[in-house]
mmCIF file of C-alpha atoms in Angstrom:
data_model
loop_
_atom_site.group_PDB
_atom_site.id
_atom_site.type_symbol
_atom_site.label_atom_id
_atom_site.label_comp_id
_atom_site.label_asym_id
_atom_site.label_seq_id
_atom_site.Cartn_x
_atom_site.Cartn_y
_atom_site.Cartn_z
ATOM 1 C CA UNK X 11 -0.272 5.096 29.972
ATOM 2 C CA UNK X 12 -0.163 5.220 26.409
ATOM 3 C CA UNK X 13 -2.821 4.061 24.453
ATOM 4 C CA UNK X 14 -2.671 2.484 20.708
ATOM 5 C CA UNK X 15 -6.382 2.861 18.626
ATOM 6 C CA UNK X 16 -7.746 0.772 16.117
ATOM 7 C CA UNK X 17 -9.604 2.481 13.197
ATOM 8 C CA UNK X 18 -11.455 -0.894 11.569
ATOM 9 C CA UNK X 19 -14.295 -1.724 9.171
ATOM 10 C CA UNK X 20 -15.454 -5.236 8.380
ATOM 11 C CA UNK X 21 -12.601 -7.158 10.099
ATOM 12 C CA UNK X 22 -13.321 -10.255 12.373
ATOM 13 C CA UNK X 23 -10.267 -12.064 13.590
ATOM 14 C CA UNK X 24 -7.401 -9.431 13.499
ATOM 15 C CA UNK X 25 -8.755 -6.851 15.434
ATOM 16 C CA UNK X 26 -9.446 -8.587 18.550
ATOM 17 C CA UNK X 27 -6.296 -10.396 18.130
ATOM 18 C CA UNK X 28 -4.387 -7.580 17.889
ATOM 19 C CA UNK X 29 -5.709 -5.438 20.789
ATOM 20 C CA UNK X 30 -5.539 -8.239 23.000
ATOM 21 C CA UNK X 31 -1.548 -9.130 21.667
ATOM 22 C CA UNK X 32 -0.509 -5.303 22.460
ATOM 23 C CA UNK X 33 -2.002 -5.463 25.709
ATOM 24 C CA UNK X 34 -0.232 -8.069 26.693
ATOM 25 C CA UNK X 35 3.203 -6.854 25.371
ATOM 26 C CA UNK X 36 2.831 -3.795 25.970
ATOM 27 C CA UNK X 37 1.756 -3.982 29.922
ATOM 28 C CA UNK X 38 5.396 -3.681 31.259
ATOM 29 C CA UNK X 39 5.626 -0.029 29.587
ATOM 30 C CA UNK X 40 2.311 1.200 29.994
ATOM 31 C CA UNK X 41 1.033 0.588 26.342
ATOM 32 C CA UNK X 42 -2.772 -0.837 25.938
ATOM 33 C CA UNK X 43 -5.006 -0.895 23.029
ATOM 34 C CA UNK X 44 -8.467 -0.416 22.196
ATOM 35 C CA UNK X 45 -11.132 0.369 19.213
ATOM 36 C CA UNK X 46 -10.883 3.983 18.316
ATOM 37 C CA UNK X 47 -14.647 5.428 19.680
ATOM 38 C CA UNK X 48 -15.957 8.789 17.626
ATOM 39 C CA UNK X 49 -18.993 10.775 17.870
ATOM 40 C CA UNK X 50 -17.742 14.262 16.071
ATOM 41 C CA UNK X 51 -14.433 15.572 16.383
ATOM 42 C CA UNK X 52 -14.012 19.165 18.284
ATOM 43 C CA UNK X 53 -10.927 21.533 16.618
ATOM 44 C CA UNK X 54 -8.653 21.342 18.633
ATOM 45 C CA UNK X 55 -9.393 18.859 21.443
ATOM 46 C CA UNK X 56 -6.118 16.838 22.785
ATOM 47 C CA UNK X 57 -4.923 13.768 21.481
ATOM 48 C CA UNK X 58 -7.032 10.529 22.804
ATOM 49 C CA UNK X 59 -4.373 8.248 21.291
ATOM 50 C CA UNK X 60 -0.434 7.969 20.850
ATOM 51 C CA UNK X 61 -0.876 5.539 17.940
ATOM 52 C CA UNK X 62 -3.963 5.186 15.612
ATOM 53 C CA UNK X 63 -3.517 2.355 13.447
ATOM 54 C CA UNK X 64 -6.040 3.062 10.256
ATOM 55 C CA UNK X 65 -7.342 0.354 8.443
ATOM 56 C CA UNK X 66 -10.837 2.024 7.203
ATOM 57 C CA UNK X 67 -10.459 5.361 6.180
ATOM 58 C CA UNK X 68 -10.287 4.936 3.027
ATOM 59 C CA UNK X 69 -14.200 4.204 3.093
ATOM 60 C CA UNK X 70 -15.203 6.516 5.516
ATOM 61 C CA UNK X 71 -14.180 10.239 4.604
ATOM 62 C CA UNK X 72 -14.750 11.612 8.012
ATOM 63 C CA UNK X 73 -12.358 9.138 9.786
ATOM 64 C CA UNK X 74 -9.818 10.570 7.483
ATOM 65 C CA UNK X 75 -10.070 14.174 8.437
ATOM 66 C CA UNK X 76 -10.331 13.114 11.961
ATOM 67 C CA UNK X 77 -7.147 11.243 11.439
ATOM 68 C CA UNK X 78 -5.520 14.521 9.980
ATOM 69 C CA UNK X 79 -6.606 16.211 13.177
ATOM 70 C CA UNK X 80 -4.870 13.738 15.694
ATOM 71 C CA UNK X 81 -1.836 13.778 13.767
ATOM 72 C CA UNK X 82 -1.713 17.611 14.052
ATOM 73 C CA UNK X 83 -2.564 17.094 17.877
ATOM 74 C CA UNK X 84 0.447 14.852 18.436
ATOM 75 C CA UNK X 85 -0.840 11.272 17.426
ATOM 76 C CA UNK X 86 1.243 8.932 15.025
ATOM 77 C CA UNK X 87 -0.844 7.325 13.139
ATOM 78 C CA UNK X 88 -0.263 3.930 10.304
ATOM 79 C CA UNK X 89 -0.416 4.952 7.687
ATOM 80 C CA UNK X 90 0.009 9.007 7.117
ATOM 81 C CA UNK X 91 -3.662 10.185 6.490
ATOM 82 C CA UNK X 92 -2.217 13.029 4.321
ATOM 83 C CA UNK X 93 0.325 11.224 1.989
ATOM 84 C CA UNK X 94 -2.486 8.635 1.829
ATOM 85 C CA UNK X 95 -4.894 10.880 0.415
ATOM 86 C CA UNK X 96 -2.357 12.006 -2.190
ATOM 87 C CA UNK X 97 -1.027 8.983 -3.432
ATOM 88 C CA UNK X 98 -2.261 7.107 -6.706
ATOM 89 C CA UNK X 99 -0.938 3.758 -8.207
ATOM 90 C CA UNK X 100 0.435 5.326 -11.148
ATOM 91 C CA UNK X 101 2.730 7.905 -9.000
ATOM 92 C CA UNK X 102 3.757 4.694 -6.979
ATOM 93 C CA UNK X 103 4.629 2.798 -10.469
ATOM 94 C CA UNK X 104 6.636 5.902 -11.620
ATOM 95 C CA UNK X 105 8.433 6.395 -8.262
ATOM 96 C CA UNK X 106 9.600 2.935 -7.775
ATOM 97 C CA UNK X 107 10.743 3.153 -11.694
ATOM 98 C CA UNK X 108 12.919 6.067 -11.006
ATOM 99 C CA UNK X 109 14.211 4.257 -7.975
ATOM 100 C CA UNK X 110 15.506 1.686 -10.365
ATOM 101 C CA UNK X 111 12.705 -1.134 -9.297
ATOM 102 C CA UNK X 112 11.439 -3.301 -12.007
ATOM 103 C CA UNK X 113 8.267 -2.281 -13.311
ATOM 104 C CA UNK X 114 5.944 -3.579 -16.300
ATOM 105 C CA UNK X 115 5.591 -0.535 -18.756
ATOM 106 C CA UNK X 116 2.854 1.249 -17.790
ATOM 107 C CA UNK X 117 0.102 3.696 -19.176
ATOM 108 C CA UNK X 118 -2.240 6.330 -17.305
ATOM 109 C CA UNK X 119 -5.517 6.220 -19.293
ATOM 110 C CA UNK X 120 -7.692 9.547 -19.685
ATOM 111 C CA UNK X 121 -11.581 8.246 -17.606
ATOM 112 C CA UNK X 122 -14.091 6.728 -19.623
ATOM 113 C CA UNK X 123 -17.095 8.834 -17.950
ATOM 114 C CA UNK X 124 -17.212 11.243 -14.879
ATOM 115 C CA UNK X 125 -19.634 11.123 -12.338
ATOM 116 C CA UNK X 126 -23.305 12.167 -13.160
ATOM 117 C CA UNK X 127 -23.509 15.202 -10.271
ATOM 118 C CA UNK X 128 -20.009 16.815 -11.981
ATOM 119 C CA UNK X 129 -20.985 19.189 -15.115
ATOM 120 C CA UNK X 130 -18.339 18.182 -17.666
ATOM 121 C CA UNK X 131 -18.872 19.238 -21.234
ATOM 122 C CA UNK X 132 -16.571 18.965 -23.891
ATOM 123 C CA UNK X 133 -14.926 22.026 -23.570
ATOM 124 C CA UNK X 134 -13.779 20.688 -20.029
ATOM 125 C CA UNK X 135 -11.827 18.044 -22.060
ATOM 126 C CA UNK X 136 -10.191 20.249 -24.334
ATOM 127 C CA UNK X 137 -6.407 19.659 -23.408
ATOM 128 C CA UNK X 138 -7.172 15.594 -24.314
ATOM 129 C CA UNK X 139 -6.190 14.693 -27.333
ATOM 130 C CA UNK X 140 -9.175 12.728 -29.516
ATOM 131 C CA UNK X 141 -9.113 9.898 -30.365
ATOM 132 C CA UNK X 142 -6.956 8.288 -28.407
ATOM 133 C CA UNK X 143 -3.979 5.891 -29.901
ATOM 134 C CA UNK X 144 -4.734 2.519 -28.859
ATOM 135 C CA UNK X 145 -2.799 1.238 -31.244
ATOM 136 C CA UNK X 146 0.350 2.668 -30.141
ATOM 137 C CA UNK X 147 -0.423 2.408 -26.467
ATOM 138 C CA UNK X 148 -0.835 -1.559 -26.947
ATOM 139 C CA UNK X 149 2.241 -1.604 -29.326
ATOM 140 C CA UNK X 150 3.960 -0.159 -26.154
ATOM 141 C CA UNK X 151 2.957 -2.495 -23.166
ATOM 142 C CA UNK X 152 2.571 -5.496 -25.476
ATOM 143 C CA UNK X 153 -0.570 -7.743 -23.676
ATOM 144 C CA UNK X 154 -1.513 -6.120 -20.864
ATOM 145 C CA UNK X 155 -3.555 -7.188 -17.277
ATOM 146 C CA UNK X 156 -5.229 -4.226 -16.391
ATOM 147 C CA UNK X 157 -6.473 -4.427 -13.319
ATOM 148 C CA UNK X 158 -8.747 -7.247 -13.172
ATOM 149 C CA UNK X 159 -8.998 -7.240 -17.034
ATOM 150 C CA UNK X 160 -6.841 -9.201 -19.175
ATOM 151 C CA UNK X 161 -6.912 -7.985 -22.885
ATOM 152 C CA UNK X 162 -5.309 -9.395 -25.724
ATOM 153 C CA UNK X 163 -6.291 -6.663 -28.078
ATOM 154 C CA UNK X 164 -7.345 -3.596 -29.176
ATOM 155 C CA UNK X 165 -11.227 -5.143 -29.091
ATOM 156 C CA UNK X 166 -10.353 -6.309 -25.735
ATOM 157 C CA UNK X 167 -9.095 -3.520 -24.198
ATOM 158 C CA UNK X 168 -12.095 -0.841 -25.378
ATOM 159 C CA UNK X 169 -14.577 -3.754 -24.139
ATOM 160 C CA UNK X 170 -12.741 -3.498 -20.373
ATOM 161 C CA UNK X 171 -12.476 0.114 -20.880
ATOM 162 C CA UNK X 172 -16.043 1.152 -21.915
ATOM 163 C CA UNK X 173 -16.846 -0.571 -18.074
ATOM 164 C CA UNK X 174 -14.433 1.331 -16.222
ATOM 165 C CA UNK X 175 -16.541 4.993 -16.290
ATOM 166 C CA UNK X 176 -16.075 6.901 -13.803
ATOM 167 C CA UNK X 177 -12.295 5.289 -12.596
ATOM 168 C CA UNK X 178 -8.882 6.408 -14.060
ATOM 169 C CA UNK X 179 -7.318 3.257 -14.935
ATOM 170 C CA UNK X 180 -3.880 1.883 -15.731
ATOM 171 C CA UNK X 181 -2.923 0.062 -18.633
ATOM 172 C CA UNK X 182 0.095 -2.375 -17.985
ATOM 173 C CA UNK X 183 1.884 -4.931 -19.100
ATOM 174 C CA UNK X 184 1.369 -8.422 -18.567
ATOM 175 C CA UNK X 185 3.948 -10.228 -16.856
ATOM 176 C CA UNK X 186 4.107 -13.702 -17.565
ATOM 177 C CA UNK X 187 5.261 -14.921 -14.669
ATOM 178 C CA UNK X 188 6.890 -18.153 -13.439
ATOM 179 C CA UNK X 189 6.602 -16.998 -9.503
ATOM 180 C CA UNK X 190 4.751 -14.334 -7.610
ATOM 181 C CA UNK X 191 5.494 -13.390 -4.205
ATOM 182 C CA UNK X 192 3.194 -10.900 -1.794
ATOM 183 C CA UNK X 193 5.212 -9.434 0.778
ATOM 184 C CA UNK X 194 3.833 -8.549 4.377
ATOM 185 C CA UNK X 195 5.682 -5.185 5.249
ATOM 186 C CA UNK X 196 6.112 -3.403 8.432
ATOM 187 C CA UNK X 197 7.750 -0.479 9.687
ATOM 188 C CA UNK X 198 9.286 0.318 6.291
ATOM 189 C CA UNK X 199 11.859 -2.424 6.036
ATOM 190 C CA UNK X 200 10.767 -5.311 8.361
ATOM 191 C CA UNK X 201 9.598 -7.573 5.392
ATOM 192 C CA UNK X 202 8.152 -10.825 5.229
ATOM 193 C CA UNK X 203 7.860 -12.324 1.646
ATOM 194 C CA UNK X 204 5.208 -15.037 1.112
ATOM 195 C CA UNK X 205 4.578 -17.504 -2.309
ATOM 196 C CA UNK X 206 1.202 -16.463 -3.431
ATOM 197 C CA UNK X 207 -1.137 -17.828 -5.423
ATOM 198 C CA UNK X 208 -2.959 -14.705 -7.541
ATOM 199 C CA UNK X 209 -5.294 -17.093 -9.452
ATOM 200 C CA UNK X 210 -6.382 -18.902 -6.759
ATOM 201 C CA UNK X 211 -5.941 -15.604 -4.190
ATOM 202 C CA UNK X 212 -4.400 -18.258 -1.950
ATOM 203 C CA UNK X 213 -1.222 -18.084 0.472
ATOM 204 C CA UNK X 214 1.198 -20.836 0.469
ATOM 205 C CA UNK X 215 3.574 -21.609 3.406
ATOM 206 C CA UNK X 216 6.714 -22.494 1.137
ATOM 207 C CA UNK X 217 9.790 -20.999 2.969
ATOM 208 C CA UNK X 218 12.166 -22.084 0.193
ATOM 209 C CA UNK X 219 10.245 -20.799 -2.967
ATOM 210 C CA UNK X 220 13.003 -17.922 -3.327
ATOM 211 C CA UNK X 221 16.318 -18.173 -3.911
ATOM 212 C CA UNK X 222 18.544 -16.343 -1.570
ATOM 213 C CA UNK X 223 19.767 -14.098 -4.378
ATOM 214 C CA UNK X 224 16.059 -13.800 -5.610
ATOM 215 C CA UNK X 225 14.555 -13.319 -1.846
ATOM 216 C CA UNK X 226 17.419 -10.722 -1.070
ATOM 217 C CA UNK X 227 16.532 -8.660 -4.307
ATOM 218 C CA UNK X 228 12.702 -8.548 -3.040
ATOM 219 C CA UNK X 229 13.292 -7.542 0.379
ATOM 220 C CA UNK X 230 15.389 -4.713 -0.891
ATOM 221 C CA UNK X 231 12.955 -3.557 -3.340
ATOM 222 C CA UNK X 232 9.917 -3.736 -0.741
ATOM 223 C CA UNK X 233 11.939 -1.813 1.745
ATOM 224 C CA UNK X 234 13.262 0.898 -0.919
ATOM 225 C CA UNK X 235 9.217 1.276 -1.751
ATOM 226 C CA UNK X 236 8.137 1.571 1.724
ATOM 227 C CA UNK X 237 10.933 3.930 2.724
ATOM 228 C CA UNK X 238 10.181 6.420 -1.073
ATOM 229 C CA UNK X 239 6.390 6.099 -0.235
ATOM 230 C CA UNK X 240 6.203 6.284 3.579
ATOM 231 C CA UNK X 241 3.864 3.300 4.482
ATOM 232 C CA UNK X 242 4.726 1.299 7.673
ATOM 233 C CA UNK X 243 1.800 -1.218 6.869
ATOM 234 C CA UNK X 244 1.810 -2.619 3.524
ATOM 235 C CA UNK X 245 1.541 -5.588 0.877
ATOM 236 C CA UNK X 246 3.823 -5.375 -1.910
ATOM 237 C CA UNK X 247 3.158 -7.945 -4.570
ATOM 238 C CA UNK X 248 6.171 -8.838 -7.032
ATOM 239 C CA UNK X 249 5.817 -10.893 -10.427
ATOM 240 C CA UNK X 250 9.028 -12.710 -11.297
ATOM 241 C CA UNK X 251 9.885 -13.141 -14.836
ATOM 242 C CA UNK X 252 13.618 -14.639 -15.823
ATOM 243 C CA UNK X 253 14.679 -14.137 -12.137
ATOM 244 C CA UNK X 254 13.353 -10.806 -12.223
ATOM 245 C CA UNK X 255 10.849 -9.484 -9.773
ATOM 246 C CA UNK X 256 8.294 -7.034 -11.167
ATOM 247 C CA UNK X 257 6.736 -4.611 -8.449
ATOM 248 C CA UNK X 258 3.033 -5.176 -9.441
ATOM 249 C CA UNK X 259 0.540 -4.007 -6.557
ATOM 250 C CA UNK X 260 2.282 -1.858 -3.480
ATOM 251 C CA UNK X 261 -0.502 0.733 -2.258
ATOM 252 C CA UNK X 262 -1.878 -1.308 0.009
ATOM 253 C CA UNK X 263 -2.390 0.496 3.212
ATOM 254 C CA UNK X 264 -4.947 -1.363 4.689
ATOM 255 C CA UNK X 265 -3.973 -4.856 3.569
ATOM 256 C CA UNK X 266 -6.392 -8.292 4.272
ATOM 257 C CA UNK X 267 -4.947 -9.343 7.464
ATOM 258 C CA UNK X 268 -7.705 -12.463 8.090
ATOM 259 C CA UNK X 269 -7.114 -15.368 9.519
ATOM 260 C CA UNK X 270 -9.140 -17.510 7.394
ATOM 261 C CA UNK X 271 -7.190 -16.054 4.338
ATOM 262 C CA UNK X 272 -3.656 -15.576 5.306
ATOM 263 C CA UNK X 273 -3.405 -18.725 7.157
ATOM 264 C CA UNK X 274 -2.893 -19.387 10.762
ATOM 265 C CA UNK X 275 0.914 -19.002 10.532
ATOM 266 C CA UNK X 276 0.814 -15.915 8.869
ATOM 267 C CA UNK X 277 -1.712 -14.584 10.707
ATOM 268 C CA UNK X 278 0.204 -14.980 13.671
ATOM 269 C CA UNK X 279 2.965 -13.473 12.329
ATOM 270 C CA UNK X 280 0.891 -10.371 11.581
ATOM 271 C CA UNK X 281 -0.263 -9.927 14.947
ATOM 272 C CA UNK X 282 2.760 -10.274 16.692
ATOM 273 C CA UNK X 283 4.750 -7.862 14.249
ATOM 274 C CA UNK X 284 1.821 -5.641 14.596
ATOM 275 C CA UNK X 285 1.512 -5.266 17.903
ATOM 276 C CA UNK X 286 5.458 -5.078 18.247
ATOM 277 C CA UNK X 287 5.303 -2.253 15.612
ATOM 278 C CA UNK X 288 2.636 -0.078 17.641
ATOM 279 C CA UNK X 289 3.896 -0.398 20.841
ATOM 280 C CA UNK X 290 7.383 0.874 19.387
ATOM 281 C CA UNK X 291 6.187 3.978 17.925
ATOM 282 C CA UNK X 292 3.756 4.553 21.441
ATOM 283 C CA UNK X 293 7.501 4.597 23.097
ATOM 284 C CA UNK X 294 9.554 5.571 20.285
ATOM 285 C CA UNK X 295 7.866 7.235 17.266
ATOM 286 C CA UNK X 296 9.102 10.290 15.774
ATOM 287 C CA UNK X 297 6.666 12.637 13.959
ATOM 288 C CA UNK X 298 8.686 12.511 10.479
ATOM 289 C CA UNK X 299 8.645 8.751 10.495
ATOM 290 C CA UNK X 300 5.730 8.165 8.630
ATOM 291 C CA UNK X 301 6.091 10.518 5.993
ATOM 292 C CA UNK X 302 7.476 9.542 2.481
ATOM 293 C CA UNK X 303 11.291 9.915 1.387
ATOM 294 C CA UNK X 304 10.847 9.939 -2.298
ATOM 295 C CA UNK X 305 11.828 13.476 -2.748
ATOM 296 C CA UNK X 306 15.194 12.880 -0.774
ATOM 297 C CA UNK X 307 15.788 9.559 -2.429
ATOM 298 C CA UNK X 308 15.805 10.994 -5.919
ATOM 299 C CA UNK X 309 17.328 14.268 -5.310
ATOM 300 C CA UNK X 310 14.429 16.292 -5.515
ATOM 301 C CA UNK X 311 14.897 17.991 -2.794
ATOM 302 C CA UNK X 312 15.116 17.738 1.034
ATOM 303 C CA UNK X 313 13.129 15.838 3.209
ATOM 304 C CA UNK X 314 11.023 18.612 4.449
ATOM 305 C CA UNK X 315 10.197 19.700 0.591
ATOM 306 C CA UNK X 316 6.559 19.368 -0.497
ATOM 307 C CA UNK X 317 5.568 16.409 0.721
ATOM 308 C CA UNK X 318 5.174 17.988 4.002
ATOM 309 C CA UNK X 319 7.522 15.815 5.958
ATOM 310 C CA UNK X 320 8.762 17.782 9.364
ATOM 311 C CA UNK X 321 11.944 19.010 9.323
ATOM 312 C CA UNK X 322 12.854 17.020 12.016
ATOM 313 C CA UNK X 323 13.248 14.251 9.410
ATOM 314 C CA UNK X 324 16.513 15.643 8.093
ATOM 315 C CA UNK X 325 18.486 15.703 11.514
ATOM 316 C CA UNK X 326 20.572 12.771 12.690
ATOM 317 C CA UNK X 327 19.107 10.356 10.360
ATOM 318 C CA UNK X 328 20.735 8.248 8.383
ATOM 319 C CA UNK X 329 19.627 8.365 4.480
ATOM 320 C CA UNK X 330 16.494 6.576 3.675
ATOM 321 C CA UNK X 331 18.049 5.640 -0.156
ATOM 322 C CA UNK X 332 20.088 2.809 2.350
ATOM 323 C CA UNK X 333 17.295 0.949 4.345
ATOM 324 C CA UNK X 334 19.604 -1.224 6.613
ATOM 325 C CA UNK X 335 19.109 -4.943 5.048
ATOM 326 C CA UNK X 336 19.553 -6.246 9.009
ATOM 327 C CA UNK X 337 16.124 -4.885 9.687
ATOM 328 C CA UNK X 338 14.139 -7.710 7.370
ATOM 329 C CA UNK X 339 12.923 -10.582 7.705
ATOM 330 C CA UNK X 340 12.355 -13.339 5.518
ATOM 331 C CA UNK X 341 9.048 -16.129 5.724
#
């Protein structure tokens, strides 16, 4: 019997539905599912789960440490806890841009402030230019949309920036979009584009929202992003302007799967696809699957380069730079 473990937090509809679906679909192949139970992890203890779906370790440090140990002991973890720990939005934008995906102009900003328990002095920041050329940054990005702050001039930018301590923020060009798409993605290549209203934070069921050409571009770009970053459970957002999909947000390794927010229609899609994904990984998952491939795709190095992907990834596998289009599924 192979067991899938679910690690989650304040979720109510997805966890029980997912566990029951895995039990139902996996019964004939000897795959079951349950909530992960932890009470202190002994070094070297055997893996209890064939697959673990992680939806909470970004908020609970102990869980992240346990998941890294579970990988060492042979568990297949979705998403990869090593890469999730190292990843950040600015790096995401930079990689995607190098891979030919449309990305708004983006600037990484120095932190406004630092945690009170960190001893930072003026000497600690001797490598930072001062003052920051705010006018030059605004000239570069135009009218930006900065995280949850939309700013139109330097005064608005500085007022928003003053609220961001101690976080490292990005300043990004605002795409005045006429369409907005949020994609559910499963196993890197199975992509479900959805009409999404970011102002109302509402999913809309509209199967004709994208033209075939635009839909194919969105799916291809989403596949490329997931192949590069290694995520097998993610949501990827595109703001569409003049028929060009700009990738806006794609670091969502624990996406919202709650029924009341994603609609009953897409909730059923998510539960079914996630259940089938973990059953497949329990039966056929390779240790190299969850690792990012951006080095290989950019020609920087082999799959076993400094991101740590197991060497077995390069043997007998097709280049990740060309994901199979037939694996994608539209909404």
